[in-house]
Each structure stands twice: as structure tokens, then as C-alpha cells.
Coordinates of C-alpha atoms in Angstrom, one line a residue:
M25 CA 76.0 136.1 101.0
F26 CA 76.8 138.9 103.5
Q27 CA 78.8 142.0 102.6
F28 CA 82.2 141.9 104.4
F29 CA 82.1 145.6 105.5
N30 CA 78.3 146.0 105.9
P31 CA 77.9 147.8 109.2
R32 CA 74.9 145.6 110.3
F33 CA 74.0 142.0 109.9
V34 CA 70.7 140.2 110.6
L35 CA 70.7 136.7 112.1
G36 CA 67.5 135.0 113.2
G37 CA 65.6 138.3 113.2
V38 CA 68.2 140.0 115.6
R39 CA 70.1 143.0 114.2
L40 CA 73.8 142.6 115.2
R41 CA 76.5 145.2 115.2
A42 CA 79.2 144.8 112.7
P43 CA 82.0 143.3 114.9
V44 CA 79.7 140.4 116.0
A45 CA 78.4 140.0 112.4
L46 CA 81.9 139.7 111.0
A47 CA 82.8 137.2 113.7
I48 CA 79.8 135.1 112.8
A49 CA 80.6 135.4 109.1
A50 CA 84.1 134.3 109.5
L51 CA 83.1 131.3 111.6
I52 CA 80.2 130.0 109.5
G53 CA 80.4 130.9 105.9
G54 CA 82.3 131.5 102.7
A55 CA 84.2 128.3 102.1
S56 CA 83.3 128.2 98.5
M57 CA 84.5 131.8 98.0
I58 CA 88.2 131.1 98.9
D59 CA 91.0 129.9 96.7
A60 CA 93.3 128.0 98.9
A61 CA 96.3 128.3 96.6
G62 CA 99.2 129.9 98.5
A63 CA 97.6 129.3 101.9
T64 CA 99.8 128.9 105.0
P65 CA 100.5 125.2 105.5
P66 CA 99.1 123.5 108.6
G67 CA 101.3 122.8 111.6
L68 CA 104.6 124.5 112.5
S69 CA 107.0 125.9 109.9
T70 CA 110.3 127.5 110.9
Y71 CA 112.4 129.9 108.8
A72 CA 115.9 131.2 109.6
S73 CA 116.7 134.7 108.7
P74 CA 119.6 135.1 106.2
L75 CA 121.0 137.8 108.4
R76 CA 123.5 137.0 111.1
Q77 CA 121.8 137.0 114.5
N78 CA 123.0 138.9 117.5
A79 CA 124.0 136.1 119.9
S80 CA 123.3 138.2 123.0
A81 CA 119.7 139.1 121.9
P82 CA 118.3 136.9 119.1
K83 CA 115.2 138.2 117.3
V84 CA 112.3 135.7 117.1
A85 CA 108.9 136.2 115.6
L86 CA 105.9 133.9 115.9
I87 CA 103.1 134.2 113.4
I88 CA 99.9 132.4 114.2
V89 CA 97.2 131.7 111.5
P90 CA 95.0 129.2 113.4
D91 CA 92.2 128.7 110.8
A92 CA 92.1 127.6 107.2
A93 CA 92.0 130.0 104.2
S94 CA 88.9 128.3 102.9
R95 CA 86.9 129.0 106.1
A96 CA 86.0 132.6 105.2
P97 CA 87.2 135.6 103.1
R98 CA 88.8 137.1 106.2
W99 CA 90.9 134.0 106.7
A100 CA 92.1 134.1 103.1
I101 CA 93.3 137.6 103.7
A102 CA 95.1 136.4 106.8
H103 CA 97.0 133.7 104.9
A104 CA 98.1 136.3 102.3
D105 CA 99.2 138.6 105.1
E106 CA 101.2 135.8 106.7
E107 CA 103.5 135.6 103.6
A108 CA 104.0 139.3 103.5
Y109 CA 104.8 139.6 107.3
R110 CA 107.1 136.5 107.1
K111 CA 109.2 137.8 104.3
R112 CA 109.5 141.2 105.9
L113 CA 110.5 139.9 109.3
L114 CA 113.1 137.5 107.7
D115 CA 114.5 140.5 105.9
L116 CA 114.7 142.4 109.2
G117 CA 116.7 139.7 110.9
F118 CA 114.0 137.7 112.7
D119 CA 114.0 133.9 112.8
V120 CA 110.3 133.2 112.1
S121 CA 108.1 130.4 113.2
V122 CA 104.6 130.1 111.6
I123 CA 101.8 128.0 113.1
G124 CA 99.2 127.3 110.4
P125 CA 95.7 125.9 110.6
S126 CA 95.4 123.4 113.4
D127 CA 92.8 121.9 115.6
R128 CA 92.7 123.0 119.3
L129 CA 94.9 120.2 120.7
E130 CA 97.4 120.5 117.9
L131 CA 97.5 124.3 118.1
D132 CA 98.1 124.1 121.9
R133 CA 100.8 121.5 121.5
L134 CA 102.6 123.5 118.7
L135 CA 102.4 126.7 120.8
R136 CA 104.0 124.9 123.7
D137 CA 106.7 123.3 121.6
N138 CA 107.5 126.6 119.9
A139 CA 107.8 128.4 123.2
S140 CA 110.2 125.8 124.6
R141 CA 112.6 126.5 121.7
I142 CA 112.9 130.3 122.4
A143 CA 116.3 131.2 123.8
S144 CA 116.6 133.2 127.0
G145 CA 117.2 136.9 126.4
S146 CA 115.5 136.9 123.0
D147 CA 113.5 139.8 121.6
V148 CA 110.1 138.1 120.7
A149 CA 107.3 139.4 118.5
V150 CA 104.0 137.6 118.3
L151 CA 101.6 138.3 115.4
V152 CA 98.1 136.8 115.5
L153 CA 96.5 137.0 112.0
G154 CA 92.9 136.6 111.1
A155 CA 90.0 137.0 113.4
A156 CA 90.6 136.4 117.1
L157 CA 87.7 136.5 119.6
S158 CA 87.7 138.5 122.8
S159 CA 85.8 137.6 125.9
D160 CA 85.7 139.8 129.0
D161 CA 89.0 138.5 130.4
D162 CA 91.2 137.4 127.4
V163 CA 91.8 137.3 123.7
R164 CA 91.1 133.8 122.2
L165 CA 92.6 132.1 119.2
V166 CA 90.0 130.1 117.2
P167 CA 91.3 126.7 115.8
T168 CA 90.0 124.8 112.8
D169 CA 87.8 122.5 114.8
A170 CA 85.9 125.3 116.6
P171 CA 82.1 124.9 116.1
A172 CA 80.5 127.1 113.5
D173 CA 78.1 128.5 116.2
L174 CA 80.8 129.3 118.7
I175 CA 79.8 132.9 118.7
D176 CA 76.5 132.0 120.3
R177 CA 78.0 129.6 122.8
P178 CA 80.3 131.7 125.0
D179 CA 80.3 128.9 127.6
Q180 CA 82.3 126.8 125.1
L181 CA 85.1 129.4 124.6
E182 CA 87.4 127.8 127.2
A183 CA 87.0 124.3 125.7
E184 CA 87.2 125.3 122.1
T185 CA 89.8 128.1 121.9
V186 CA 93.3 128.9 123.1
R187 CA 93.9 131.8 125.4
L188 CA 96.5 134.4 124.1
S189 CA 97.5 135.0 127.7
E190 CA 98.5 131.4 128.0
V191 CA 100.6 131.7 124.8
L192 CA 102.4 134.8 126.1
R193 CA 102.8 133.4 129.6
R194 CA 104.7 130.4 128.2
I195 CA 106.9 132.6 126.1
A196 CA 107.5 134.9 129.1
G197 CA 108.6 131.8 131.0
R198 CA 111.6 131.6 128.7
S199 CA 112.8 135.0 130.1
P200 CA 112.8 137.0 126.8
R201 CA 114.4 140.4 126.9
N202 CA 111.3 141.9 125.2
L203 CA 107.9 140.4 124.4
V204 CA 105.4 142.2 122.2
A205 CA 102.2 141.0 120.5
I206 CA 100.0 142.3 117.7
V207 CA 96.5 141.0 117.1
D208 CA 95.5 141.7 113.4
E209 CA 91.8 141.8 114.3
C210 CA 90.1 141.2 117.6
R211 CA 86.3 140.7 117.7
R212 CA 84.6 141.4 121.0
L213 CA 81.7 139.1 121.9
G214 CA 78.4 140.6 122.9
E215 CA 76.8 143.9 122.2
G216 CA 78.3 147.3 122.2
D217 CA 81.5 148.8 120.8
R218 CA 83.8 147.6 123.6
A219 CA 87.5 147.2 123.7
C220 CA 89.2 143.9 123.4
A221 CA 90.6 142.3 126.5
V222 CA 94.3 143.1 125.8
E223 CA 95.1 143.6 129.5
G224 CA 93.9 140.1 130.2
A225 CA 95.9 138.7 127.3
A226 CA 99.0 140.5 128.6
S227 CA 98.6 139.2 132.1
P228 CA 100.8 139.1 134.2
R229 CA 101.9 142.3 132.4
E230 CA 105.1 140.8 130.9
A231 CA 104.0 141.6 127.4
S232 CA 103.1 144.7 125.4
V233 CA 99.9 144.0 123.4
I234 CA 98.1 146.0 120.7
A235 CA 95.0 144.7 118.9
A236 CA 93.0 146.1 115.9
R237 CA 89.2 146.2 116.2
R238 CA 86.6 147.2 113.7
K239 CA 84.6 150.3 114.3
T240 CA 81.5 151.8 112.7
A241 CA 81.0 155.4 111.7
R242 CA 79.1 157.6 114.0
P243 CA 75.8 159.0 112.7
G244 CA 76.3 162.1 110.6
T245 CA 80.0 161.5 110.0
S246 CA 81.9 160.7 106.8
P247 CA 82.1 157.1 105.7
L248 CA 85.1 155.2 107.1
I249 CA 87.9 154.0 104.8
A250 CA 87.6 150.2 104.6
R251 CA 90.7 148.1 105.6
A252 CA 90.8 144.4 105.0
S253 CA 93.5 144.0 107.6
L254 CA 96.3 145.8 109.4
R255 CA 98.9 144.9 106.8
D256 CA 99.0 148.0 104.6
D257 CA 99.3 150.3 107.6
L258 CA 101.5 148.1 109.8
L259 CA 104.2 146.8 107.4
P260 CA 105.7 150.2 106.7
L261 CA 105.9 150.9 110.5
L262 CA 107.5 147.5 111.2
S263 CA 110.3 148.5 108.9
Q264 CA 111.0 151.9 110.3
E265 CA 114.4 152.2 112.1
G266 CA 114.3 153.2 115.7
L267 CA 110.5 153.1 116.1
T268 CA 109.8 151.7 119.5
F269 CA 106.7 149.6 120.1
A270 CA 105.1 152.4 122.0
D271 CA 105.9 154.8 119.1
L272 CA 104.6 152.2 116.6
H273 CA 101.2 152.2 118.6
S274 CA 101.0 156.0 118.4
A275 CA 101.8 156.0 114.7
L276 CA 99.3 153.2 114.0
V277 CA 96.5 155.0 115.9
Q278 CA 97.1 158.1 113.8
K279 CA 97.2 156.2 110.5
L280 CA 94.0 154.3 111.3
G281 CA 92.0 157.4 112.3
P282 CA 89.9 157.7 109.2
T283 CA 89.5 154.0 108.6
N284 CA 87.2 151.3 110.0
L285 CA 89.9 150.0 112.3
T286 CA 90.8 151.2 115.8
I287 CA 93.5 150.1 118.2
D288 CA 93.2 148.7 121.7
A289 CA 96.5 148.5 123.7
T290 CA 97.7 147.5 127.1
S291 CA 98.2 150.4 129.5
T292 CA 101.9 149.9 129.4
L293 CA 103.8 149.6 126.1
T294 CA 107.5 149.1 126.0
G295 CA 109.6 152.0 124.8
A296 CA 112.8 150.0 124.9
F297 CA 112.2 147.7 122.0
A298 CA 112.1 148.5 118.3
L299 CA 111.5 145.8 115.7
V300 CA 114.2 147.5 113.6
P301 CA 116.7 149.2 115.9
G302 CA 118.4 152.5 114.9
G303 CA 121.3 151.9 112.5
F304 CA 120.0 148.5 111.5
F305 CA 120.3 149.0 107.7
A306 CA 123.7 150.7 108.1
G307 CA 125.0 147.7 109.9
L308 CA 124.1 145.2 107.2
A309 CA 127.0 143.5 105.4
T310 CA 126.5 145.2 102.0
E311 CA 128.9 147.2 99.9
C312 CA 126.1 149.8 99.5
N313 CA 126.9 151.0 103.0
K314 CA 130.3 152.1 101.8
V315 CA 128.7 154.8 99.7
D316 CA 129.8 158.2 101.0
L317 CA 126.9 160.7 100.8
N318 CA 129.4 163.5 101.4
A319 CA 132.2 162.2 99.1
D320 CA 134.8 164.8 97.9
P321 CA 134.4 165.6 94.2
V322 CA 138.2 165.2 93.6
A323 CA 138.3 161.8 95.2
L324 CA 135.1 160.8 93.3
K325 CA 136.7 161.3 89.9
A326 CA 138.9 158.2 90.4
A327 CA 136.6 156.2 92.6
S328 CA 135.3 152.8 91.5
L329 CA 131.5 153.0 91.8
D330 CA 130.2 150.3 89.5
G331 CA 130.3 147.7 92.3
L332 CA 128.7 150.1 94.8
Q333 CA 125.8 150.8 92.4
R334 CA 125.2 147.1 91.8
S335 CA 125.2 146.6 95.5
C336 CA 122.8 149.5 96.1
D337 CA 120.5 148.3 93.3
A338 CA 120.4 144.9 94.9
A339 CA 119.8 146.4 98.4
A340 CA 117.1 148.8 97.3
S341 CA 115.4 145.9 95.5
Q342 CA 115.5 143.7 98.6
Y343 CA 114.6 146.5 100.9
P344 CA 112.5 148.9 98.8
Y345 CA 111.0 150.2 102.1
A346 CA 114.4 151.2 103.5
R347 CA 115.0 154.9 102.9
H348 CA 118.6 154.3 104.0
F349 CA 119.3 152.2 100.8
V350 CA 117.1 154.3 98.5
D351 CA 119.1 157.4 99.5
R352 CA 122.4 155.6 98.8
Q353 CA 121.2 154.2 95.5
S354 CA 120.3 157.8 94.4
A355 CA 123.6 159.1 95.7
V356 CA 125.8 156.6 93.9
K357 CA 123.8 157.2 90.7
E358 CA 124.4 160.9 91.0
Q359 CA 128.1 160.2 91.7
R360 CA 128.4 158.0 88.7
A361 CA 126.7 160.7 86.5
F362 CA 129.2 163.2 88.0
Q363 CA 132.1 160.9 87.1
R364 CA 130.9 160.6 83.5
A365 CA 130.3 164.3 83.2
V366 CA 133.9 165.2 84.2
A367 CA 135.6 162.2 82.6
S368 CA 136.1 163.6 79.1
C369 CA 135.5 166.9 77.3
A370 CA 134.3 164.8 74.3
D371 CA 131.2 163.6 76.2
T372 CA 129.1 166.7 75.8
V373 CA 125.9 164.7 76.4
A374 CA 127.1 163.6 79.8
I375 CA 128.2 167.2 80.7
S376 CA 125.0 168.9 79.6
G377 CA 122.8 166.1 80.9
F378 CA 124.1 166.3 84.4
A379 CA 122.6 169.8 85.1
T380 CA 119.3 168.6 83.7
A381 CA 119.2 165.4 85.8
Y382 CA 120.6 167.0 89.0
P383 CA 119.8 170.7 89.0
A384 CA 120.4 171.0 92.8
S385 CA 123.5 168.7 93.0
R386 CA 126.4 169.9 95.1
F387 CA 128.6 168.7 92.1
R388 CA 126.9 171.1 89.7
R389 CA 129.5 173.9 90.1
V390 CA 132.3 171.4 89.6
V391 CA 130.7 170.2 86.4
E392 CA 130.1 173.8 85.2
D393 CA 133.8 174.7 85.8
F394 CA 134.8 171.6 83.9
S395 CA 132.6 172.5 81.0
L396 CA 134.2 176.0 80.9
A397 CA 137.6 174.5 81.0
C398 CA 136.6 172.2 78.1
A399 CA 135.5 175.2 76.1
R400 CA 138.9 176.8 76.6
E401 CA 140.6 173.6 75.6
R402 CA 138.5 173.5 72.4
D403 CA 139.5 177.1 71.5
D404 CA 143.2 176.3 72.1
A405 CA 142.8 173.1 70.1
R406 CA 141.3 175.0 67.2
L407 CA 144.2 177.5 67.1
Q408 CA 146.6 174.6 67.3
R409 CA 144.8 172.8 64.5
E410 CA 145.0 175.8 62.2
A411 CA 148.8 176.1 62.8
Q412 CA 149.1 172.4 62.2
E413 CA 147.2 172.7 59.0
R414 CA 149.6 175.3 57.6
D415 CA 152.6 173.2 58.6
R416 CA 150.9 170.1 57.1
A417 CA 150.3 171.9 53.8
L418 CA 154.0 172.7 53.5
R419 CA 155.0 169.2 54.5
D420 CA 152.5 167.7 52.0
A421 CA 154.1 169.6 49.1
Q422 CA 157.5 168.3 50.1
E423 CA 156.1 164.8 50.6
R424 CA 154.5 164.8 47.2
D425 CA 157.9 165.5 45.6
R426 CA 159.5 162.7 47.6
L427 CA 156.7 160.3 46.9
Q428 CA 157.0 160.9 43.2
R429 CA 160.7 160.1 43.2
E430 CA 160.1 157.0 45.3
A431 CA 157.2 155.9 43.0
Q432 CA 159.5 156.1 40.0
E433 CA 162.1 154.1 41.9
R434 CA 159.5 151.5 42.9
E435 CA 158.2 151.1 39.4
R436 CA 161.7 150.3 38.2
A437 CA 162.3 147.9 41.0
L438 CA 158.9 146.3 40.4
R439 CA 159.7 145.7 36.7
E440 CA 162.9 144.0 37.7
A441 CA 161.2 141.9 40.3
Q442 CA 158.4 140.9 37.9
E443 CA 161.1 139.8 35.4
R444 CA 162.7 137.7 38.1
D445 CA 159.4 136.3 39.2
R446 CA 158.4 135.4 35.6
A447 CA 161.7 133.6 35.1
Q448 CA 161.3 131.7 38.4
R449 CA 157.7 130.7 37.6
E450 CA 158.7 129.4 34.2
A451 CA 161.5 127.3 35.8
Q452 CA 159.0 126.0 38.4
E453 CA 156.5 125.1 35.7
R454 CA 159.1 123.2 33.7
A455 CA 160.2 121.3 36.8
A456 CA 156.5 120.5 37.7
Q457 CA 155.9 119.3 34.2
E458 CA 159.0 117.1 34.4
T459 CA 157.8 115.7 37.8
Q460 CA 154.3 115.0 36.5
S461 CA 155.7 113.3 33.4
A462 CA 157.9 111.2 35.7
Q463 CA 155.0 110.4 37.9
R464 CA 152.8 109.3 35.0
V465 CA 155.7 107.1 33.7
I466 CA 156.1 105.5 37.2
Q467 CA 152.3 104.9 37.5
Q468 CA 152.2 103.3 34.0
I469 CA 155.1 101.1 34.9
A470 CA 153.4 100.1 38.1
Q471 CA 150.2 99.2 36.3
T472 CA 152.1 97.2 33.7
F473 CA 154.0 95.5 36.6
V474 CA 150.7 94.4 38.2
S475 CA 149.4 93.1 34.8
R476 CA 152.6 91.2 34.4
Y477 CA 152.2 89.7 37.9
Y478 CA 148.7 88.4 37.3
W479 CA 149.7 87.1 33.8
T480 CA 152.6 85.2 35.3
S481 CA 150.4 83.9 38.1
S482 CA 148.1 82.5 35.4
S483 CA 151.0 80.5 33.7
D484 CA 151.5 76.8 34.1
G485 CA 154.5 74.7 35.2
E486 CA 157.8 75.3 37.0
S487 CA 158.8 78.1 34.6
A488 CA 155.8 80.1 36.0
G489 CA 157.2 79.9 39.5
A490 CA 160.6 81.0 38.3
R491 CA 159.2 84.0 36.5
L492 CA 157.1 84.9 39.5
A493 CA 160.2 84.7 41.8
D494 CA 161.8 87.4 39.7
L495 CA 159.0 89.8 40.7
Y496 CA 159.6 89.6 44.5
A497 CA 162.2 91.3 46.7
P498 CA 164.3 89.1 49.0
V499 CA 162.1 90.1 52.0
V500 CA 158.5 90.9 51.6
S501 CA 155.7 92.1 54.0
F502 CA 153.4 89.3 53.0
Y503 CA 149.9 89.6 54.4
G504 CA 151.2 91.5 57.4
R505 CA 154.2 89.2 58.1
Q506 CA 157.9 89.6 57.0
R507 CA 158.6 86.6 54.7
T508 CA 161.5 85.6 52.5
A509 CA 161.0 85.3 48.7
P510 CA 161.8 81.5 48.8
D511 CA 159.1 80.9 51.5
I512 CA 156.6 82.8 49.5
M513 CA 157.5 80.9 46.2
A514 CA 157.1 77.6 48.0
E515 CA 153.6 78.7 49.2
K516 CA 152.7 80.0 45.7
L517 CA 153.8 76.7 43.9
A518 CA 151.8 74.6 46.4
Y519 CA 148.8 76.8 45.7
N520 CA 149.3 76.5 42.0
A521 CA 149.5 72.7 42.3
R522 CA 146.2 72.8 44.2
W523 CA 144.6 74.9 41.5
P524 CA 146.2 73.9 38.2
V525 CA 143.9 76.1 36.1
R526 CA 144.1 79.8 37.1
R527 CA 142.7 82.8 35.3
F528 CA 142.9 86.4 36.4
L529 CA 141.1 89.4 34.9
I530 CA 141.9 92.9 36.3
R531 CA 138.8 95.0 36.4
P532 CA 139.2 97.9 34.0
G533 CA 139.5 101.3 35.7
S534 CA 140.0 99.8 39.2
V535 CA 143.8 100.0 39.3
A536 CA 145.2 103.1 41.2
A537 CA 148.8 103.8 41.9
V538 CA 150.3 106.3 44.3
C539 CA 154.0 106.8 43.7
D540 CA 156.9 108.7 45.2
A541 CA 159.0 109.9 42.3
S542 CA 162.0 110.5 44.5
S543 CA 162.2 107.0 45.9
G544 CA 160.8 105.2 42.9
G545 CA 158.3 103.3 45.1
C546 CA 154.6 102.8 44.4
R547 CA 151.5 101.6 46.3
V548 CA 149.2 99.9 43.7
T549 CA 145.6 98.9 44.5
G550 CA 142.7 97.5 42.5
M551 CA 140.2 94.7 41.9
V552 CA 140.8 91.4 40.1
E553 CA 138.4 88.7 39.1
F554 CA 139.7 85.1 39.6
D555 CA 138.6 81.8 38.2
F556 CA 140.3 78.6 39.6
E557 CA 139.7 75.0 38.6
S558 CA 141.0 71.6 39.8
A559 CA 139.9 68.8 37.6
A560 CA 141.4 66.2 39.9
R561 CA 139.3 67.5 42.8
N562 CA 136.4 68.4 40.5
V563 CA 136.1 71.9 42.1
R564 CA 136.0 75.4 40.9
S565 CA 136.4 78.8 42.7
R566 CA 135.3 82.1 41.2
G567 CA 135.1 85.5 42.7
L568 CA 136.4 89.1 43.1
S569 CA 139.3 90.2 45.2
S570 CA 140.8 93.5 46.2
F571 CA 144.6 93.7 46.1
E572 CA 147.4 96.0 47.3
F573 CA 151.0 95.8 46.2
V574 CA 153.9 97.9 47.5
V575 CA 156.5 97.9 44.6
G576 CA 160.0 99.2 45.1
N577 CA 162.7 100.2 42.6
M578 CA 160.0 100.9 40.1
M579 CA 162.3 102.7 37.5
S580 CA 165.2 100.2 37.6
S581 CA 164.1 96.7 38.6
P582 CA 160.6 96.7 40.1
R583 CA 160.1 94.2 42.9
V584 CA 157.2 93.4 45.3
V585 CA 158.1 94.5 48.9
G586 CA 154.5 94.2 50.3
E587 CA 151.5 92.2 49.3
Q588 CA 147.9 92.1 50.6
S589 CA 144.6 90.9 49.1
K590 CA 141.1 90.0 50.2
V591 CA 138.2 88.1 48.7
E592 CA 135.4 90.6 48.4
Q593 CA 132.8 88.5 46.6
R594 CA 132.3 84.9 45.3
F595 CA 130.4 84.0 42.2

């Protein structure tokens, strides 16, 4: 397995220079070394920026990752870079299209389709990630179906690759306002340390193109710092406000000086287009932009800063690379610390802590003056407390005399109240005892009444019916229906004739009575065993029933005003 940054590579006995060796390695090896998790999906994916676009000059980015992450380690890096570039460009207001691994026909079709969607007047940035190849006249995009030995078959380049110049020509045909392209790594075919054909790629000079190319250290010089790709050096520059594409090229050349990457660029680079225009972050719709870096200390004391700090925390988290938001986050934190420091003399920690945390703050003098004023207030308060203590001692002596007199008066009143309460409780207890006694009497009468009812129901003959009639009120709620006593007696006598022999046995302990002493009414429930016989019909019925009687006028002449029963069990 070759070493990725080895300056030389041997193939078939021929010692190749590093750029060619790396191109071969990317095209023929390393599939087993790559984890495809998180790889750019094949085909075309589009992402809309969450920021509102400028209708007069939309910002569009096209990221091209033409080969699979599993093809070689360099392609795995390209796929990881794609996610980083995509997220950053979306944050910066670009609508992003990503073309992932595709064969040549599909890659060409997707590039045509994407170009046709670009609106006239747009600012367009193209990023080619991974290893592109350069012939003498153009930069070539290598699709997934390119042969592994393409590096040795330059005559096949036209048939197996896609020209970058053709990609940019189609986009230029949409009349963009600005068109720039960045090639993450361009590998020149053939021997020698020659520049990539960026001029050919930019033809007919409607695009500004820069391309990174690997270089080797000259004999006798220090080793070069290895770079896996442009990402770590390019991303911070892409996010810099007001940095034109020409300035970006200059800054990139300077940053890459001691590394193993160098930059090739078209002879003309636009100085009119910046990926992040000046004032971009200040124009975003966030409360953080309302932070006044030169706020007046007097106005700050009453200002509401909690929402501004939350907004700046969120903005600094989303745009950690934006000095604009980092400065405002720091400013609002300092302003809140100032607010706390001058809010109360009691918060000595906030007062003393401000000078420690912000020794060079423009608010430090205000906080120091506030601290001195607090010290004077504490001295005045001490003298006032001493005078108050003397006055309080005098008042306390007077108050003790008054309280002693009042205590004596309360004790007398308390004794009288206790006597009244005791007499009242005794009267209530007597009344309660009388009520309980009356309740027990009523319950006993109710239970006796039920026993009488079942004893009468067990009797024979017409006299049993007469005695039973004496136990019912004129109108009775009889099994849920309002019935007259004569109707009920007729039904009872018919039932008695059907069952001449009737025996009832109330289960001991089952009878319960709930009575209202004021009305004299009771609700009596319980369980009764029954045993009926009819010799004429030669039948017998035995079982257990639950019963419920509502008995009125319990104390004078108890009468059934409600009756309900249910057979619970048959023997």
C-alpha cells in the first residue's frame, strides 16, 4: 500500500513524481481502506439556504464530487470536505447544488440540468472536490466509470472525463453576474512540476479559476507541511467578509507557502465578487445585531440584555468563524456584567468581580465610582442603624410595659373564653349523646320492623295479608315503580297462594340501617334466606336474597315507602 504523501512512487520500474503517483493511487487503489458512511449521495442534491436571497443577485454554489468515497483515501477526504463546504455555504446565504458520484453520461447530464436552473444575474461559485486531472488544454472531472489505468491512456481523456471548461461554459451561458471556480486538487498528467490548465478551463475567460496542486520540497529545504486538502485553509477565507476572489487567491497563496500545496490561477481574477460581501453578518436578521458596542453606561443600566445575549450566543454558535458575532457576544456579556455590578450595593461579588473579569473595560471607572458610593452609603447606614438602635432600646422598654399589661388582660379574657368554651362543649356533647341515643333507638326499631315484616310474610291465611297491609304506606316505590298498597297486597296474596309454605331467616349480622333522626326515616338493607314449598305443585324453592326497605315514620307508625330485593343465590 502506497503512502499518501510519499514524494515518489514506483510503477512498473518507472519512478514517477508525486503528483502523477497520487493520481494513479486515487484511480486504482484503496477501496478497502475507505468507510463509506457519511459519503456524498450519488446524483444531484439541492439545498436551499435558510437565509433570504437577494432577488437581484441570487447566490448559487455547485459542489462536484464525481467519484465514490470508497475509490481511494483522497476521495474519502473529498466527501468529508463536501459536507463542511455545503454547511458553510448554506450559512453564508448560498443555495447549494451537490453532484455526487456518477458515471460520465450521468455526470454530464446532471451538470447540464443544473446549469439550466441557474437564474440570470446570479453570483455562482463552483467547487470541484477530490482529484481532478489536467491535460495540456483543460481540467478534467473524473467520473466513477473511468478506467483504473486512465492515467496511462491520455488518448481516452476526452471519452472518459468531463471538461471543466464545458461545465463553466454552460453556466456562463446563463449570464451570471459573477462566476468563480475552485479546484480542490488538480493533478497534471505527464512529467515535471507543471501548472494545471486553469486558463483552458476558464475559456472563454468568463470565469475566475484557482486550483490547488501538490508540490514537492526542493533539495536541501525544510520538509513541507502535509495538507490532505484545501479545506482547513480555504474555509476560513470563504467566511471572511469583503474578501474578493482575487484577495482570496492572494491570501491562499500566502497560507499555503510552507505546505505541500500550491495554487494555479487564471491570469485574471475578479476583484468585484466576494463570497461574503462586506456587512453580510450585520445584515442578518438577528437580535444580536442590535447590540450597541458603544452603548452609554447610563442607558445600559435599564437596558434589557437577556434576549440579546441569547441571540448572540445562538449566532456565535451558528457562525463561530464570524468575528462580527463573537465581538457582540463578548460585548453583551460585558454589558450584562456591568449591569449586575451597578445594580445593587449588596452584590459585592459582582462589583469586585467586574474589575477582575474586565480590567480594561470602559465601564470600569463607572463601576469603581459606584463602589465608592456604596461604601459611603454603608457608612451612612451604619450611623443610622446606631441611632435606630438607641431609639429602639427606649421603645422596647416602653413596649415591655405595655405588653405586660396586655398579657395580664389576655390571660383574664382567655380564662373567661375557656369557661365559655367548656360550657359550650359540654352542651354539644350532651346533644350528641342524645342524638346518638335517638339514632340507636331508630335503628333498633328499623331492625325490629324488618323482623316483623318477614315474620308476617311467613304467616298463613287471610289474616297474614291484613297484618302485612298494616306495614305499607298508601303509595310505595315497589321495585322501581310507584304502586298503591292494595295493588301490592293483591300481588302478595297471589304469591302466598302460589307458595303456601314460606319460611324466612334473616342472616345474623347482615342487617344495616341508615336513619335520619330529624325525619324519622330509615334505609334498611340485609340478606335473608328463603324456603318456599307448594305441595299441590310438588315444588320447592330455596335460596338467599338481598333486600332493601325504605321505612318512613319510624318513631310513630313505621310504614314501607320503598321496597327492593334480589335473589343472590339458590340452594
